[in-house]
PDB file of C-alpha atoms in Angstrom:
ATOM      1  CA  MET M  15     -39.832   4.352  12.317  1.00 86.00           C
ATOM      2  CA  VAL M  16     -38.585   7.781  13.415  1.00 91.00           C
ATOM      3  CA  VAL M  17     -35.091   7.067  12.064  1.00 90.00           C
ATOM      4  CA  LYS M  18     -36.511   5.959   8.709  1.00 91.00           C
ATOM      5  CA  MET M  19     -38.755   9.037   8.540  1.00 91.00           C
ATOM      6  CA  HIS M  20     -35.733  11.251   9.254  1.00 92.00           C
ATOM      7  CA  LEU M  21     -33.244   9.541   6.906  1.00 91.00           C
ATOM      8  CA  GLU M  22     -35.429   8.604   3.930  1.00 92.00           C
ATOM      9  CA  PRO M  23     -36.044  12.159   2.620  1.00 90.00           C
ATOM     10  CA  GLN M  24     -32.284  12.789   2.727  1.00 90.00           C
ATOM     11  CA  VAL M  25     -31.274   9.730   0.694  1.00 89.00           C
ATOM     12  CA  GLU M  26     -34.278   9.135  -1.578  1.00 90.00           C
ATOM     13  CA  PRO M  27     -33.356  11.838  -4.157  1.00 89.00           C
ATOM     14  CA  HIS M  28     -29.986  10.138  -4.735  1.00 86.00           C
ATOM     15  CA  PHE M  29     -31.380   6.753  -5.802  1.00 86.00           C
ATOM     16  CA  HIS M  30     -31.501   5.698  -9.433  1.00 82.00           C
ATOM     17  CA  PRO M  31     -34.870   6.277 -11.152  1.00 83.00           C
ATOM     18  CA  ASP M  32     -34.985   2.588 -12.150  1.00 80.00           C
ATOM     19  CA  SER M  33     -34.707   1.468  -8.532  1.00 83.00           C
ATOM     20  CA  TYR M  34     -38.132   0.265  -7.327  1.00 80.00           C
ATOM     21  CA  GLY M  35     -37.576  -1.920  -4.261  1.00 80.00           C
ATOM     22  CA  TYR M  36     -38.878  -0.592  -0.936  1.00 83.00           C
ATOM     23  CA  ARG M  37     -39.209   2.970  -2.222  1.00 87.00           C
ATOM     24  CA  PRO M  38     -42.016   5.401  -1.463  1.00 88.00           C
ATOM     25  CA  GLY M  39     -44.430   5.850  -4.363  1.00 89.00           C
ATOM     26  CA  ARG M  40     -42.944   2.865  -6.231  1.00 89.00           C
ATOM     27  CA  SER M  41     -44.032  -0.733  -6.291  1.00 86.00           C
ATOM     28  CA  ALA M  42     -43.175  -4.107  -7.743  1.00 83.00           C
ATOM     29  CA  LEU M  43     -45.974  -3.526 -10.254  1.00 87.00           C
ATOM     30  CA  ASP M  44     -44.228  -0.346 -11.437  1.00 88.00           C
ATOM     31  CA  ALA M  45     -41.029  -2.326 -11.937  1.00 84.00           C
ATOM     32  CA  VAL M  46     -42.870  -5.051 -13.843  1.00 83.00           C
ATOM     33  CA  ALA M  47     -44.567  -2.469 -16.081  1.00 86.00           C
ATOM     34  CA  THR M  48     -41.218  -0.854 -16.909  1.00 83.00           C
ATOM     35  CA  ALA M  49     -39.601  -4.246 -17.556  1.00 80.00           C
ATOM     36  CA  ARG M  50     -42.494  -5.343 -19.806  1.00 81.00           C
ATOM     37  CA  GLU M  51     -42.319  -2.157 -21.851  1.00 82.00           C
ATOM     38  CA  ARG M  52     -38.550  -2.433 -22.299  1.00 78.00           C
ATOM     39  CA  CYS M  53     -38.573  -6.154 -22.989  1.00 77.00           C
ATOM     40  CA  TRP M  54     -40.811  -5.714 -26.038  1.00 78.00           C
ATOM     41  CA  ARG M  55     -37.715  -4.238 -27.659  1.00 75.00           C
ATOM     42  CA  SER M  56     -35.514  -7.220 -26.710  1.00 70.00           C
ATOM     43  CA  ASP M  57     -35.023 -10.850 -27.627  1.00 69.00           C
ATOM     44  CA  TRP M  58     -33.563 -12.113 -24.371  1.00 66.00           C
ATOM     45  CA  VAL M  59     -34.514 -11.560 -20.747  1.00 65.00           C
ATOM     46  CA  ILE M  60     -32.164 -12.223 -17.860  1.00 66.00           C
ATOM     47  CA  ASP M  61     -33.671 -12.249 -14.359  1.00 66.00           C
ATOM     48  CA  LEU M  62     -31.174 -11.661 -11.542  1.00 66.00           C
ATOM     49  CA  ASP M  63     -31.457 -11.806  -7.769  1.00 68.00           C
ATOM     50  CA  ILE M  64     -29.063 -11.589  -4.846  1.00 71.00           C
ATOM     51  CA  LYS M  65     -29.390 -14.558  -2.509  1.00 75.00           C
ATOM     52  CA  GLY M  66     -29.075 -13.646   1.171  1.00 81.00           C
ATOM     53  CA  PHE M  67     -28.570  -9.944   0.438  1.00 81.00           C
ATOM     54  CA  PHE M  68     -29.996  -8.616   3.718  1.00 85.00           C
ATOM     55  CA  ASP M  69     -28.095 -11.273   5.696  1.00 86.00           C
ATOM     56  CA  ASN M  70     -24.737 -10.263   4.233  1.00 86.00           C
ATOM     57  CA  LEU M  71     -24.664  -6.460   4.283  1.00 88.00           C
ATOM     58  CA  ASP M  72     -21.241  -5.217   5.356  1.00 90.00           C
ATOM     59  CA  HIS M  73     -21.773  -3.156   8.540  1.00 92.00           C
ATOM     60  CA  GLU M  74     -18.776  -0.911   7.962  1.00 91.00           C
ATOM     61  CA  LEU M  75     -19.825  -0.006   4.425  1.00 90.00           C
ATOM     62  CA  VAL M  76     -23.456   0.537   5.464  1.00 91.00           C
ATOM     63  CA  MET M  77     -22.360   2.872   8.254  1.00 93.00           C
ATOM     64  CA  LYS M  78     -20.047   4.718   5.846  1.00 92.00           C
ATOM     65  CA  THR M  79     -22.983   5.483   3.560  1.00 91.00           C
ATOM     66  CA  VAL M  80     -25.216   6.457   6.486  1.00 93.00           C
ATOM     67  CA  ARG M  81     -22.525   8.794   7.875  1.00 93.00           C
ATOM     68  CA  HIS M  82     -22.275  10.451   4.477  1.00 92.00           C
ATOM     69  CA  HIS M  83     -25.966  11.431   4.554  1.00 91.00           C
ATOM     70  CA  ALA M  84     -27.004  11.547   8.210  1.00 92.00           C
ATOM     71  CA  LYS M  85     -25.441  14.165  10.419  1.00 89.00           C
ATOM     72  CA  ALA M  86     -27.685  13.675  13.462  1.00 94.00           C
ATOM     73  CA  PRO M  87     -25.738  11.646  16.050  1.00 95.00           C
ATOM     74  CA  TRP M  88     -28.889   9.901  17.276  1.00 96.00           C
ATOM     75  CA  VAL M  89     -29.566   8.488  13.774  1.00 94.00           C
ATOM     76  CA  LEU M  90     -26.062   7.027  13.572  1.00 95.00           C
ATOM     77  CA  LEU M  91     -26.366   5.641  17.102  1.00 95.00           C
ATOM     78  CA  TYR M  92     -29.635   3.832  16.488  1.00 94.00           C
ATOM     79  CA  ILE M  93     -28.657   2.421  13.102  1.00 94.00           C
ATOM     80  CA  GLU M  94     -25.383   1.084  14.450  1.00 94.00           C
ATOM     81  CA  ARG M  95     -27.220  -0.484  17.389  1.00 93.00           C
ATOM     82  CA  TRP M  96     -29.748  -2.122  15.048  1.00 91.00           C
ATOM     83  CA  LEU M  97     -27.011  -3.538  12.859  1.00 92.00           C
ATOM     84  CA  LYS M  98     -24.998  -4.935  15.757  1.00 92.00           C
ATOM     85  CA  ALA M  99     -27.878  -6.153  17.960  1.00 90.00           C
ATOM     86  CA  PRO M 100     -27.295  -9.833  18.739  1.00 91.00           C
ATOM     87  CA  VAL M 101     -29.671 -12.483  17.460  1.00 86.00           C
ATOM     88  CA  GLN M 102     -31.437 -14.497  20.140  1.00 88.00           C
ATOM     89  CA  LYS M 103     -31.860 -18.142  19.181  1.00 91.00           C
ATOM     90  CA  GLN M 104     -34.726 -20.452  20.181  1.00 94.00           C
ATOM     91  CA  ASP M 105     -32.649 -21.971  22.986  1.00 96.00           C
ATOM     92  CA  GLY M 106     -32.144 -18.502  24.497  1.00 94.00           C
ATOM     93  CA  SER M 107     -28.493 -18.180  23.499  1.00 96.00           C
ATOM     94  CA  ARG M 108     -27.324 -15.067  21.706  1.00 94.00           C
ATOM     95  CA  GLU M 109     -25.235 -14.825  18.579  1.00 92.00           C
ATOM     96  CA  GLU M 110     -23.255 -11.673  17.854  1.00 92.00           C
ATOM     97  CA  ARG M 111     -24.049 -10.121  14.497  1.00 90.00           C
ATOM     98  CA  THR M 112     -21.040  -9.120  12.375  1.00 90.00           C
ATOM     99  CA  LYS M 113     -22.881  -8.592   9.089  1.00 91.00           C
ATOM    100  CA  GLY M 114     -26.395  -8.271   7.786  1.00 89.00           C
ATOM    101  CA  SER M 115     -29.409  -6.197   8.690  1.00 89.00           C
ATOM    102  CA  PRO M 116     -32.138  -7.283  11.109  1.00 84.00           C
ATOM    103  CA  GLN M 117     -34.992  -9.135   9.413  1.00 78.00           C
ATOM    104  CA  GLY M 118     -38.233  -7.210   9.605  1.00 80.00           C
ATOM    105  CA  SER M 119     -36.633  -3.960  10.717  1.00 84.00           C
ATOM    106  CA  VAL M 120     -38.398  -0.915   9.291  1.00 87.00           C
ATOM    107  CA  VAL M 121     -35.034   0.656   8.405  1.00 88.00           C
ATOM    108  CA  SER M 122     -33.410  -2.442   6.812  1.00 89.00           C
ATOM    109  CA  PRO M 123     -34.841  -1.888   3.290  1.00 88.00           C
ATOM    110  CA  LEU M 124     -33.678   1.738   3.330  1.00 89.00           C
ATOM    111  CA  LEU M 125     -30.182   0.687   4.440  1.00 91.00           C
ATOM    112  CA  ALA M 126     -30.120  -1.976   1.715  1.00 87.00           C
ATOM    113  CA  ASN M 127     -31.058   0.574  -0.961  1.00 86.00           C
ATOM    114  CA  LEU M 128     -28.428   2.970   0.335  1.00 88.00           C
ATOM    115  CA  PHE M 129     -25.818   0.191   0.247  1.00 86.00           C
ATOM    116  CA  MET M 130     -26.813  -0.842  -3.304  1.00 82.00           C
ATOM    117  CA  HIS M 131     -26.628   2.760  -4.464  1.00 82.00           C
ATOM    118  CA  TYR M 132     -22.989   3.148  -3.464  1.00 81.00           C
ATOM    119  CA  TYR M 133     -21.517  -0.370  -3.334  1.00 75.00           C
ATOM    120  CA  PRO M 134     -23.154  -2.568  -5.946  1.00 64.00           C
ATOM    121  CA  GLY M 135     -20.971  -5.663  -5.959  1.00 53.00           C
ATOM    122  CA  LYS M 136     -17.861  -3.983  -4.569  1.00 48.00           C
ATOM    123  CA  LYS M 137     -16.171  -5.613  -1.610  1.00 41.00           C
ATOM    124  CA  ASP M 138     -13.251  -3.187  -1.353  1.00 41.00           C
ATOM    125  CA  ALA M 139     -14.915   0.114  -2.237  1.00 41.00           C
ATOM    126  CA  GLN M 140     -12.761   3.177  -1.691  1.00 44.00           C
ATOM    127  CA  ASP M 141     -13.952   6.492  -0.332  1.00 42.00           C
ATOM    128  CA  THR M 142     -11.006   8.700  -1.223  1.00 38.00           C
ATOM    129  CA  SER M 143     -10.257  10.412  -4.482  1.00 35.00           C
ATOM    130  CA  PRO M 144      -6.832  10.255  -6.173  1.00 37.00           C
ATOM    131  CA  ASN M 145      -5.854  13.563  -4.529  1.00 39.00           C
ATOM    132  CA  GLY M 146      -6.571  12.114  -1.067  1.00 38.00           C
ATOM    133  CA  GLN M 147      -9.669  14.215  -0.400  1.00 38.00           C
ATOM    134  CA  ARG M 148     -12.534  12.419   1.269  1.00 35.00           C
ATOM    135  CA  GLU M 149     -15.594  12.199  -0.963  1.00 41.00           C
ATOM    136  CA  ALA M 150     -18.850  10.317  -1.290  1.00 41.00           C
ATOM    137  CA  PRO M 151     -18.666   6.568  -1.848  1.00 43.00           C
ATOM    138  CA  ASP M 152     -18.607   5.584  -5.529  1.00 41.00           C
ATOM    139  CA  PRO M 153     -22.086   6.426  -6.874  1.00 36.00           C
ATOM    140  CA  THR M 154     -21.849   4.335 -10.062  1.00 34.00           C
ATOM    141  CA  PRO M 155     -24.832   1.975 -10.092  1.00 35.00           C
ATOM    142  CA  ILE M 156     -24.429  -1.553 -11.428  1.00 35.00           C
ATOM    143  CA  LEU M 157     -27.494  -3.767 -11.887  1.00 37.00           C
ATOM    144  CA  LEU M 158     -27.290  -6.723  -9.520  1.00 40.00           C
ATOM    145  CA  ALA M 159     -30.962  -7.441  -9.033  1.00 44.00           C
ATOM    146  CA  GLY M 160     -33.656  -7.054 -11.603  1.00 51.00           C
ATOM    147  CA  VAL M 161     -34.340  -7.766 -15.235  1.00 49.00           C
ATOM    148  CA  ILE M 162     -32.002  -7.133 -18.139  1.00 50.00           C
ATOM    149  CA  CYS M 163     -33.463  -7.122 -21.641  1.00 50.00           C
ATOM    150  CA  ILE M 164     -31.151  -7.755 -24.591  1.00 48.00           C
ATOM    151  CA  ARG M 165     -32.022  -7.144 -28.238  1.00 46.00           C
ATOM    152  CA  SER M 166     -30.244  -8.948 -31.045  1.00 46.00           C
ATOM    153  CA  LEU M 167     -29.332  -7.001 -34.177  1.00 48.00           C
ATOM    154  CA  ASP M 168     -31.654  -8.989 -36.469  1.00 50.00           C
ATOM    155  CA  ALA M 169     -34.806  -8.902 -34.294  1.00 45.00           C
ATOM    156  CA  PRO M 170     -37.851  -6.900 -35.369  1.00 47.00           C
ATOM    157  CA  ASP M 171     -38.680  -3.732 -33.436  1.00 50.00           C
ATOM    158  CA  LEU M 172     -41.678  -4.532 -31.230  1.00 46.00           C
ATOM    159  CA  SER M 173     -41.532  -1.409 -29.067  1.00 50.00           C
ATOM    160  CA  GLY M 174     -44.941  -0.264 -30.310  1.00 51.00           C
ATOM    161  CA  HIS M 175     -46.551  -3.655 -29.591  1.00 44.00           C
ATOM    162  CA  PRO M 176     -49.380  -3.366 -27.026  1.00 46.00           C
ATOM    163  CA  VAL M 177     -48.505  -4.822 -23.619  1.00 40.00           C
TER     164      VAL M 177
END
């Protein structure tokens, strides 16, 4: 909890205003309200989700984003340990973790949001500019989870319709 309390205020201002998952002061109901309001102006709704997202986070890319924001060595140490902690199975054997974030960890949702902010759908994201200078990971958000509303050209405008 201490790591989350330390890191969250540093990264929260960078997240997209339409990002609602696991964010302080935002809820699923806020996301639904925004989607409902926007979808009155659209004819089609596309609902997207990422299957196994938490189980497949790339450790190297997560740590790259954390290093960009967190300068305290103890924060980096604990997050890396959480990511790489082995999974103990029911039979007592341990399985090394090479990807993913621990289920139920208080910091996992924050790490997932940080990852989605910088690497939405990119497997080979670069962190250097054309002139070779090191810079922040690519901050261009792409919607991978959520609701997309599409309006056809001949549909009536229902934006004033009561929700």
